[in-house]
PDB file of C-alpha atoms in Angstrom:
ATOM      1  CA  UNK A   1      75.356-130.484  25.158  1.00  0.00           C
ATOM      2  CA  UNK A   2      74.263-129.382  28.596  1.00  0.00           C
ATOM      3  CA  UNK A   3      72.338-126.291  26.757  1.00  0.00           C
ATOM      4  CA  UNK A   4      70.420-128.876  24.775  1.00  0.00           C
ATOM      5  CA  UNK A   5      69.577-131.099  27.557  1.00  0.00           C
ATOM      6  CA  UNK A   6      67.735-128.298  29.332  1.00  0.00           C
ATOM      7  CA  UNK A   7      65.750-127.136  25.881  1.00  0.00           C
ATOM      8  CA  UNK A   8      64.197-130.875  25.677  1.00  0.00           C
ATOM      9  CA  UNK A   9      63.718-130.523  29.486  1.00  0.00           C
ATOM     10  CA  UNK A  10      61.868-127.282  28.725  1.00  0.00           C
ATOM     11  CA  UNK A  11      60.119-128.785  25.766  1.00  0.00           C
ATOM     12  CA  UNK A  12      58.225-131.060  28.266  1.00  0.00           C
ATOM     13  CA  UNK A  13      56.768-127.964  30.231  1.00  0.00           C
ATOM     14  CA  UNK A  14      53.461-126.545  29.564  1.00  0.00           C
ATOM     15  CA  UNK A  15      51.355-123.631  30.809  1.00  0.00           C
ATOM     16  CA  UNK A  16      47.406-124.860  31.354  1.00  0.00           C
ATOM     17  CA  UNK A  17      44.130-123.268  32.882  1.00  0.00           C
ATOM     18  CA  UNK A  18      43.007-120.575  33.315  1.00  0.00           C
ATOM     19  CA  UNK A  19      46.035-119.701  36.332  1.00  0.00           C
ATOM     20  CA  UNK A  20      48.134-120.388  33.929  1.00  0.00           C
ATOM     21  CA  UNK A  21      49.533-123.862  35.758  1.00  0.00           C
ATOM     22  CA  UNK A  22      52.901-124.904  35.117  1.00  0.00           C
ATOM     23  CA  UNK A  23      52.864-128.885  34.076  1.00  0.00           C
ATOM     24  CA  UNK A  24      55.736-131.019  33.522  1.00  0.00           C
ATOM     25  CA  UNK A  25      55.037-133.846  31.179  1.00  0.00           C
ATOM     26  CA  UNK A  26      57.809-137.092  31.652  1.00  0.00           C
ATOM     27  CA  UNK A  27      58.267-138.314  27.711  1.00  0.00           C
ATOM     28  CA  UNK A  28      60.200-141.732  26.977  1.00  0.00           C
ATOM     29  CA  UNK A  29      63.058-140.033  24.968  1.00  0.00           C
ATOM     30  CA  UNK A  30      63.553-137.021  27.663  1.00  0.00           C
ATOM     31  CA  UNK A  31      63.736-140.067  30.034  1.00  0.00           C
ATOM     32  CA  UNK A  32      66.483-141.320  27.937  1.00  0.00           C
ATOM     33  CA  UNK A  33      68.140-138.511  27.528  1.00  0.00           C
ATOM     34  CA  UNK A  34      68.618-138.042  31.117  1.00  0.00           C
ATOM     35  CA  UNK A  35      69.354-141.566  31.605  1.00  0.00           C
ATOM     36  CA  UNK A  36      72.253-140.930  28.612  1.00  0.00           C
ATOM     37  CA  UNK A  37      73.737-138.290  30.462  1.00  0.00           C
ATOM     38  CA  UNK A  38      73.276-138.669  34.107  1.00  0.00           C
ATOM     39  CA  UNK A  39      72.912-142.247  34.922  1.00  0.00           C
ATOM     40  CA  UNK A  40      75.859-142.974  32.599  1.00  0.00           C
ATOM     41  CA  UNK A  41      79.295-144.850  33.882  1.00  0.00           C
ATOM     42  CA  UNK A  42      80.431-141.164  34.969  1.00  0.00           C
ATOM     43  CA  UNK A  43      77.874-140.911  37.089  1.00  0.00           C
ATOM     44  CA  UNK A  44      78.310-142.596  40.690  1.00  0.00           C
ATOM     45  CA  UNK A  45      75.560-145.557  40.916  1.00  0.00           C
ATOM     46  CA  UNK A  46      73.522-145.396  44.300  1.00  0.00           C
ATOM     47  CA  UNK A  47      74.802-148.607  46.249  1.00  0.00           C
ATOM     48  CA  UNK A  48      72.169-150.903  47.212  1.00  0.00           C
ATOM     49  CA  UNK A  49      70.389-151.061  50.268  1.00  0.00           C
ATOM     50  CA  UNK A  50      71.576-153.897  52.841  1.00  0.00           C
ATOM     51  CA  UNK A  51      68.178-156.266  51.605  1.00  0.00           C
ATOM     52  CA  UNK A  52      69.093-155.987  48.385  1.00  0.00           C
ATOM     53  CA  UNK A  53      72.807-157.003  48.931  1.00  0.00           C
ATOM     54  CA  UNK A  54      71.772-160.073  50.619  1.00  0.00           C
ATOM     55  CA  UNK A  55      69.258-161.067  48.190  1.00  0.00           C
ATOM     56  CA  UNK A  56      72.121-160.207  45.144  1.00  0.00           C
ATOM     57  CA  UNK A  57      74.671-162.413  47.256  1.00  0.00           C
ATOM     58  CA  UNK A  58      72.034-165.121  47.981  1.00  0.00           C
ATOM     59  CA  UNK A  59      69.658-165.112  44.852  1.00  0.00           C
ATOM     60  CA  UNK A  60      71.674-168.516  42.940  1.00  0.00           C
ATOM     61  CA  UNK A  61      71.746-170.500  46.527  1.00  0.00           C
ATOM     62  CA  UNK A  62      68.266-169.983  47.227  1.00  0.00           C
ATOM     63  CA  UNK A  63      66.556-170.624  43.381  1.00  0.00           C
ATOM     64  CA  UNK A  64      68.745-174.329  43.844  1.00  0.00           C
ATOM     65  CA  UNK A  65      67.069-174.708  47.099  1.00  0.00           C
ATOM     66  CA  UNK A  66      63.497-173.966  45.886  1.00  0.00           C
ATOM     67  CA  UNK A  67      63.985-174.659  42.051  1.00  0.00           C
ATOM     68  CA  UNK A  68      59.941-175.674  42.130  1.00  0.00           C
ATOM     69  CA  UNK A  69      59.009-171.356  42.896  1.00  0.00           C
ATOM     70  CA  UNK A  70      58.778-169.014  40.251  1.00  0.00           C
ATOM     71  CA  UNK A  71      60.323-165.595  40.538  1.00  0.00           C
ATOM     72  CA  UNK A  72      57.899-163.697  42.544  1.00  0.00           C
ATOM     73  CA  UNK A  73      57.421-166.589  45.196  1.00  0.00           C
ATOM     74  CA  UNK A  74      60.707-167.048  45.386  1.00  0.00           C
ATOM     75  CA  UNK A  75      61.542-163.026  45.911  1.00  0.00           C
ATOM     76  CA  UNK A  76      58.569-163.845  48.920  1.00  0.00           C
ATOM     77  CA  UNK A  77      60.603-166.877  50.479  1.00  0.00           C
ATOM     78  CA  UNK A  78      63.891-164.234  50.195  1.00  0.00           C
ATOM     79  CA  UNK A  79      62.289-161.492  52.031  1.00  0.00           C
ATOM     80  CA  UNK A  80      60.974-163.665  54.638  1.00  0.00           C
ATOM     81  CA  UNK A  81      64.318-165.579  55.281  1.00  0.00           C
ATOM     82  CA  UNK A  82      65.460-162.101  56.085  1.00  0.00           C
ATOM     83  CA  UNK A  83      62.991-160.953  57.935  1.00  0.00           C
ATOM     84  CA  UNK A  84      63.839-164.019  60.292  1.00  0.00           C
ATOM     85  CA  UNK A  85      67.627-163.332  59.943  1.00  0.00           C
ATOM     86  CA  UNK A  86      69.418-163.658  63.341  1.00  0.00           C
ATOM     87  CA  UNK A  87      70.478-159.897  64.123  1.00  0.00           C
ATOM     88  CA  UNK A  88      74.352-160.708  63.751  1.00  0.00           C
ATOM     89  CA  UNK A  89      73.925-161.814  60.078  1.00  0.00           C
ATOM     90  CA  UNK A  90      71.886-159.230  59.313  1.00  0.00           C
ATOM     91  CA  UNK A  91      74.074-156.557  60.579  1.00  0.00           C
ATOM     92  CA  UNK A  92      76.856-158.058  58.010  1.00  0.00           C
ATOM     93  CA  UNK A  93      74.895-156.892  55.398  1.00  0.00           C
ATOM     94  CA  UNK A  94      74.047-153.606  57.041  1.00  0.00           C
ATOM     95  CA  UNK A  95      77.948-152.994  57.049  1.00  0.00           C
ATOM     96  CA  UNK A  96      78.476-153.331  53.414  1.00  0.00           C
ATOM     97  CA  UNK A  97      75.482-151.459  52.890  1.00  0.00           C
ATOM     98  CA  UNK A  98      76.894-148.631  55.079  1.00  0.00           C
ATOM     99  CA  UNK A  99      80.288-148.888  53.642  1.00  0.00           C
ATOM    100  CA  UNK A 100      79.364-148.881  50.183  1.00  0.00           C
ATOM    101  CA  UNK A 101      77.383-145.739  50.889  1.00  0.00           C
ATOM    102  CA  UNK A 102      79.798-143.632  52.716  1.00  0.00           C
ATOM    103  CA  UNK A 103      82.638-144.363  49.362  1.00  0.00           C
ATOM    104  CA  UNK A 104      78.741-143.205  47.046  1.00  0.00           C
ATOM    105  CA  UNK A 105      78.908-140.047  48.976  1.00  0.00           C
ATOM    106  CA  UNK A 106      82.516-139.182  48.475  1.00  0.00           C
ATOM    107  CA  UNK A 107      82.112-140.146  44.772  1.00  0.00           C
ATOM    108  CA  UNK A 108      78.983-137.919  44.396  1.00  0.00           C
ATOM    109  CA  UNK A 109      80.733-134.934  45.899  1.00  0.00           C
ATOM    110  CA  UNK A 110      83.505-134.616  43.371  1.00  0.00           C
ATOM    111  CA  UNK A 111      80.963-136.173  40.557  1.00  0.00           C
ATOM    112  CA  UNK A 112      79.083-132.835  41.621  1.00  0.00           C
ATOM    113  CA  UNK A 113      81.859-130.742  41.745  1.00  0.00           C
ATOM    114  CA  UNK A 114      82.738-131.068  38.213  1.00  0.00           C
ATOM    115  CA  UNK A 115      79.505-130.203  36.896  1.00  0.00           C
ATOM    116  CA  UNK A 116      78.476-126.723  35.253  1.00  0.00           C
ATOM    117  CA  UNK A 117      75.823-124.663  36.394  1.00  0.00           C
ATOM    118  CA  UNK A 118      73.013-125.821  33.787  1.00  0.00           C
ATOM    119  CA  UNK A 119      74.344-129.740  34.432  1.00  0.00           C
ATOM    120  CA  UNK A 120      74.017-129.250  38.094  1.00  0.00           C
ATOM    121  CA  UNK A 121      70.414-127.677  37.692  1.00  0.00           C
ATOM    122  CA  UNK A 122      69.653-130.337  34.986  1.00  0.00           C
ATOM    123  CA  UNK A 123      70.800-132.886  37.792  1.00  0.00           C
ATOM    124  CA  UNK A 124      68.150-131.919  40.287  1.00  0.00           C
ATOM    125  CA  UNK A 125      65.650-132.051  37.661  1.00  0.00           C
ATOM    126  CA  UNK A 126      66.056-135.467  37.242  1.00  0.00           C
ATOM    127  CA  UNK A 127      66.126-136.522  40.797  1.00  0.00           C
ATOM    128  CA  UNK A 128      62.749-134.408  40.984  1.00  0.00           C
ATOM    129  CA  UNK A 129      61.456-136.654  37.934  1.00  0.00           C
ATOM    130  CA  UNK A 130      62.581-140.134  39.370  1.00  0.00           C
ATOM    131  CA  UNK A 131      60.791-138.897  42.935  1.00  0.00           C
ATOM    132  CA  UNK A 132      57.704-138.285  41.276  1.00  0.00           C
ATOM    133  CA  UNK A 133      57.635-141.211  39.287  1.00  0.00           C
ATOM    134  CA  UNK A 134      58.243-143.741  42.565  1.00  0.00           C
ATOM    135  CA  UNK A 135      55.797-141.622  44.788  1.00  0.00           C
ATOM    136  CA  UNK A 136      53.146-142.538  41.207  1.00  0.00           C
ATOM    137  CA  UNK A 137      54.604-146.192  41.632  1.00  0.00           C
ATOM    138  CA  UNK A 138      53.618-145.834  46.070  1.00  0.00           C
ATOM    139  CA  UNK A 139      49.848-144.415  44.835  1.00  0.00           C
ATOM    140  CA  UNK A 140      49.809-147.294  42.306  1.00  0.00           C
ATOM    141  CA  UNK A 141      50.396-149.864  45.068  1.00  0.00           C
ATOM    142  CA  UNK A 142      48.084-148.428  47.815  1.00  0.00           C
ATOM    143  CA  UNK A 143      45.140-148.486  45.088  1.00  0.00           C
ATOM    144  CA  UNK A 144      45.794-152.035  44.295  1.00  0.00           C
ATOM    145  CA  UNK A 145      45.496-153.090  48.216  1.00  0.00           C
ATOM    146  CA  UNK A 146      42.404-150.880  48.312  1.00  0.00           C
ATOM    147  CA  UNK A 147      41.010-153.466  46.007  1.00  0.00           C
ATOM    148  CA  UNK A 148      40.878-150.775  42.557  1.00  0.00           C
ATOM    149  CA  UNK A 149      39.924-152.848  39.648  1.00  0.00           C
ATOM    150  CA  UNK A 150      42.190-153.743  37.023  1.00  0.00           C
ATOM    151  CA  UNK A 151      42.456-151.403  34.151  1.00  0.00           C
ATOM    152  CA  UNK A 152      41.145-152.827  30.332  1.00  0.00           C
ATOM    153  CA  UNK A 153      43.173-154.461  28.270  1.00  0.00           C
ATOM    154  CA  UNK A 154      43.457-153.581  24.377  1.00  0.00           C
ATOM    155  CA  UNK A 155      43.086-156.232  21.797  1.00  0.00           C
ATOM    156  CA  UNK A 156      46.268-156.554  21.522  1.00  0.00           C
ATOM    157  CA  UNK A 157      47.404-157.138  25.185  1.00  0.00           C
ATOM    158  CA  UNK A 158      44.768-160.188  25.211  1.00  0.00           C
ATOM    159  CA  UNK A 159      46.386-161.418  21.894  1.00  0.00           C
ATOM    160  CA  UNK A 160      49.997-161.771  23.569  1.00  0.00           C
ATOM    161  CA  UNK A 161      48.388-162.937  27.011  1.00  0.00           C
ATOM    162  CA  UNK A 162      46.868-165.542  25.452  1.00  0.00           C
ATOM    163  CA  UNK A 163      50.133-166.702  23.068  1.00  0.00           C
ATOM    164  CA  UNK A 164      53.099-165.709  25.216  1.00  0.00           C
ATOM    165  CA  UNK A 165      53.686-169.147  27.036  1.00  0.00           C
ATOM    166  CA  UNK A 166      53.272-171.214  23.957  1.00  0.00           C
ATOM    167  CA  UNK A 167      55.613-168.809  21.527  1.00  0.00           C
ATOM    168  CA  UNK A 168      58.914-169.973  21.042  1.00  0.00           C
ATOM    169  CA  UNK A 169      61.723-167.689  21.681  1.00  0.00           C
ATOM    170  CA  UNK A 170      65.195-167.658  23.902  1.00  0.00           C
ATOM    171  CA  UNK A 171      64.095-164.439  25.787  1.00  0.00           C
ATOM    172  CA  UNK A 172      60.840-162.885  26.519  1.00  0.00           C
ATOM    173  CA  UNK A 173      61.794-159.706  24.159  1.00  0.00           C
ATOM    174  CA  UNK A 174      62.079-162.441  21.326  1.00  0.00           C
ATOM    175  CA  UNK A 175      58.741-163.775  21.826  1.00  0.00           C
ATOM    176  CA  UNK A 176      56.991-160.233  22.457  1.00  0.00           C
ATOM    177  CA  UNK A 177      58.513-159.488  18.525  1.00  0.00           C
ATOM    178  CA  UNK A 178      57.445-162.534  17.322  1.00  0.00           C
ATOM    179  CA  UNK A 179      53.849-161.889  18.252  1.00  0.00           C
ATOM    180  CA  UNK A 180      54.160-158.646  17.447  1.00  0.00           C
ATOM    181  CA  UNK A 181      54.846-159.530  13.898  1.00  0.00           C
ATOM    182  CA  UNK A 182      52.043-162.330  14.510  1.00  0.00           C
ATOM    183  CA  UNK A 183      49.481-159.836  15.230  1.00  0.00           C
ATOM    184  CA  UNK A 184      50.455-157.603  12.253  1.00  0.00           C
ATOM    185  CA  UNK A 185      49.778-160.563  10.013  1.00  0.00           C
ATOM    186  CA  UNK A 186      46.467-161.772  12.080  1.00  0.00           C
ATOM    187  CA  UNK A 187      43.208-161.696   9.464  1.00  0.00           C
ATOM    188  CA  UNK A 188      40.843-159.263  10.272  1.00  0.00           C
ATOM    189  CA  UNK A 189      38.464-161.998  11.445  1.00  0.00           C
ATOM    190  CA  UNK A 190      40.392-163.429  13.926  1.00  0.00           C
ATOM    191  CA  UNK A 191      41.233-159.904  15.018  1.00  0.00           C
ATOM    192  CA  UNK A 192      37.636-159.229  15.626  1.00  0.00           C
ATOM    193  CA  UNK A 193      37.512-161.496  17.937  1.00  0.00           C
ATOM    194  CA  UNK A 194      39.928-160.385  20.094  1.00  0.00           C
ATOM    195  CA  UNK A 195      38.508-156.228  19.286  1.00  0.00           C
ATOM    196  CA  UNK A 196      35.117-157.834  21.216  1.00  0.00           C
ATOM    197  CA  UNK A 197      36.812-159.143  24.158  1.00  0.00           C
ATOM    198  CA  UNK A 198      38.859-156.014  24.327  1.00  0.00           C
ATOM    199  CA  UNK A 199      34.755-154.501  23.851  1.00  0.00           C
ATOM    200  CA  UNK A 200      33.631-156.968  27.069  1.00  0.00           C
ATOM    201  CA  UNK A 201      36.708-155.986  29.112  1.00  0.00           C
ATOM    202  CA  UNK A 202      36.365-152.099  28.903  1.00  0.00           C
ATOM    203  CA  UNK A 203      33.097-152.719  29.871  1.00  0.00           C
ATOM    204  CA  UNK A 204      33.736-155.110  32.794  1.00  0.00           C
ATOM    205  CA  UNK A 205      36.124-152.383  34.158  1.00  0.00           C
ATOM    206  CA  UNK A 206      33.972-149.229  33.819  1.00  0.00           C
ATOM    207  CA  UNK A 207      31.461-151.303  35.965  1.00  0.00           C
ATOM    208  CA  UNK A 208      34.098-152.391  38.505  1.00  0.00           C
ATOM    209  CA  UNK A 209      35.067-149.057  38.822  1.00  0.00           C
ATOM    210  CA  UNK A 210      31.436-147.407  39.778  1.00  0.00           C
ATOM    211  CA  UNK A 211      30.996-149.992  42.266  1.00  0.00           C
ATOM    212  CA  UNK A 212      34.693-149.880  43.771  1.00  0.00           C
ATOM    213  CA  UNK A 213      34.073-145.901  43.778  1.00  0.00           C
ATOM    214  CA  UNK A 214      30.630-146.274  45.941  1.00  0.00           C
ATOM    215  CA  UNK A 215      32.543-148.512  48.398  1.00  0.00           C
ATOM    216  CA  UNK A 216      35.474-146.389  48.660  1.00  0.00           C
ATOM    217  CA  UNK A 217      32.823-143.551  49.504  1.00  0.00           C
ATOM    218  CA  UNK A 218      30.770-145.373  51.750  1.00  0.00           C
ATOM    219  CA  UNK A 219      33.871-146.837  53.725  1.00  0.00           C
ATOM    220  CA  UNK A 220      35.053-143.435  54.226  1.00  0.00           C
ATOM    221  CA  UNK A 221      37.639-143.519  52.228  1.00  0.00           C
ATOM    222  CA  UNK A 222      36.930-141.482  48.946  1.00  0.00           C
ATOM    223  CA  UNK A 223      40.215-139.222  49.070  1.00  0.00           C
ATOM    224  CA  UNK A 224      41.616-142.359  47.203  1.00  0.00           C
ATOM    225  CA  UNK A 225      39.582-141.113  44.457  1.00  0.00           C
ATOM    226  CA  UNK A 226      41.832-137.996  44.281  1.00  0.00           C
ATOM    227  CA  UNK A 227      44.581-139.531  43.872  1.00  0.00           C
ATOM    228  CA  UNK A 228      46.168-138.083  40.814  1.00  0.00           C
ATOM    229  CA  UNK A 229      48.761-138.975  38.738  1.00  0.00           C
ATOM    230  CA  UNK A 230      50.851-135.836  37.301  1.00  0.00           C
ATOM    231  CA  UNK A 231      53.225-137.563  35.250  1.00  0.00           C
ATOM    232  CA  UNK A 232      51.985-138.673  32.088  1.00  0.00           C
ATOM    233  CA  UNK A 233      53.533-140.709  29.077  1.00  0.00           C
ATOM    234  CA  UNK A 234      53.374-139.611  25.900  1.00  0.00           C
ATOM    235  CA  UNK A 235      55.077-141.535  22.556  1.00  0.00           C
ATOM    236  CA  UNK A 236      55.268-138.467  20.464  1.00  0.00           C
ATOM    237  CA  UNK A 237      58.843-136.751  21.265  1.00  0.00           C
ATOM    238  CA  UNK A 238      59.332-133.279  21.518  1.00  0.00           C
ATOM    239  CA  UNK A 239      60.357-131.721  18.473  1.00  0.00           C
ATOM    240  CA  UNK A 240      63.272-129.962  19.778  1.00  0.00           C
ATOM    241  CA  UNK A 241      67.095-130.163  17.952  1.00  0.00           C
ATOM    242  CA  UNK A 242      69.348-133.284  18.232  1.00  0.00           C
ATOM    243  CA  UNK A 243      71.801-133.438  21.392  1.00  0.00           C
ATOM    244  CA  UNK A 244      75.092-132.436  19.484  1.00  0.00           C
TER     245      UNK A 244
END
């Protein structure tokens, strides 16, 4: 198992340019397959930070209290009521947090300890992948307060956007396949429509961008514009055998 784990982790390297650059491309189903075998229930989970514990702990009291916010203001409201915490609550939390991740580090030493070679190299892999992908999430966020447009939407994206609210369905997963199968059965004039706003948008946002580039420049602050993202999601898998 552990052999094939590290062929599909292979699979997703590449050699480009002319030095001969080593890339490492993050796919969906090598995501999973890491996820299958290293984030499983044999696997100790990382304990939560001491914000996070209070907000778990406190999350049903406080969506009674403010029943009129939605998620996001209400995750706002949370964060500030800690913020203001007096010191002696807070450090309740703190505790847990610190005693839940002294019993994680015990755990992850004999979790480690039983692993073979190729799992434990396998194992840093992953934690390489997952640090990459939050420090793309951290460049993601800094662009957005730097004012970078919003990318274009397809036709499709403006299709559910406009439907999602009004389509009936217990979850949001249930409504997403119902307009899914919508969309498939949409005539081709009414998809038109929506192809020409996707049209409009693309254009909106390659005009955005030019002008939010010239500011960037003129503010002094072009190195945004560097700013590169190395990991890269493809839907084709890698055609490499089945995990036996």
């Amino acid at each position: 198992m552990a052999v094939a784990l590290v062929a599909r982790l292979l699979a997703s390297v590449s050699v480009s340019g002319p030095r001969g650059v080593l890339r490492c491309t993050v796919t969906s189903s090598l995501e999973k397959c890491f996820s299958k075998y290293f984030s499983s229930d044999s696997c100790p989970k990382r304990p939560l930070p001491s914000y996070l514990t209070f907000l778990n702990k406190q999350r049903d009291f406080y969506k009674k209290k403010y029943p009129e916010l939605n998620n996001q203001q209400l995750m706002k409201e949370v964060g500030h009521i800690w913020r203001e915490l007096p010191h002696n609550e807070k450090q309740h939390y703190e505790a847990i947090a610190k005693s839940e991740w002294d019993v994680y580090k015990e755990q992850m030493a004999k979790y480690r300890s039983q692993l073979n070679p190729v799992e434990e190299a396998a194992l840093k892999e992953e934690k390489k992948i997952r640090r990459q992908i939050r420090k793309q999430a951290k460049i993601k966020k800094e662009l957005t307060a730097f004012g970078k447009p919003k990318r274009s939407r397809s036709s499709f994206n403006i299709f559910v956007s406009e439907h999602f609210q009004e389509t009936k369905g217990l979850s949001n997963k249930e409504r997403f396949k119902a307009l899914c199968e919508e969309w498939k059965n949409l005539p081709s004039p009414q998809k038109q429509v929506y192809t020409q706003l996707a049209e409009d948008d693309k254009i909106r946002f390659e005009n955005e961008m030019r002008s939010w580039e010239q500011q960037m420049k003129a503010s002094g602050r072009g190195d945004v514009l560097n700013y590169k993202f190395k990991l890269t999601r493809k839907r084709k898998k890698p055609e490499t055998e089945p995990l036996s």
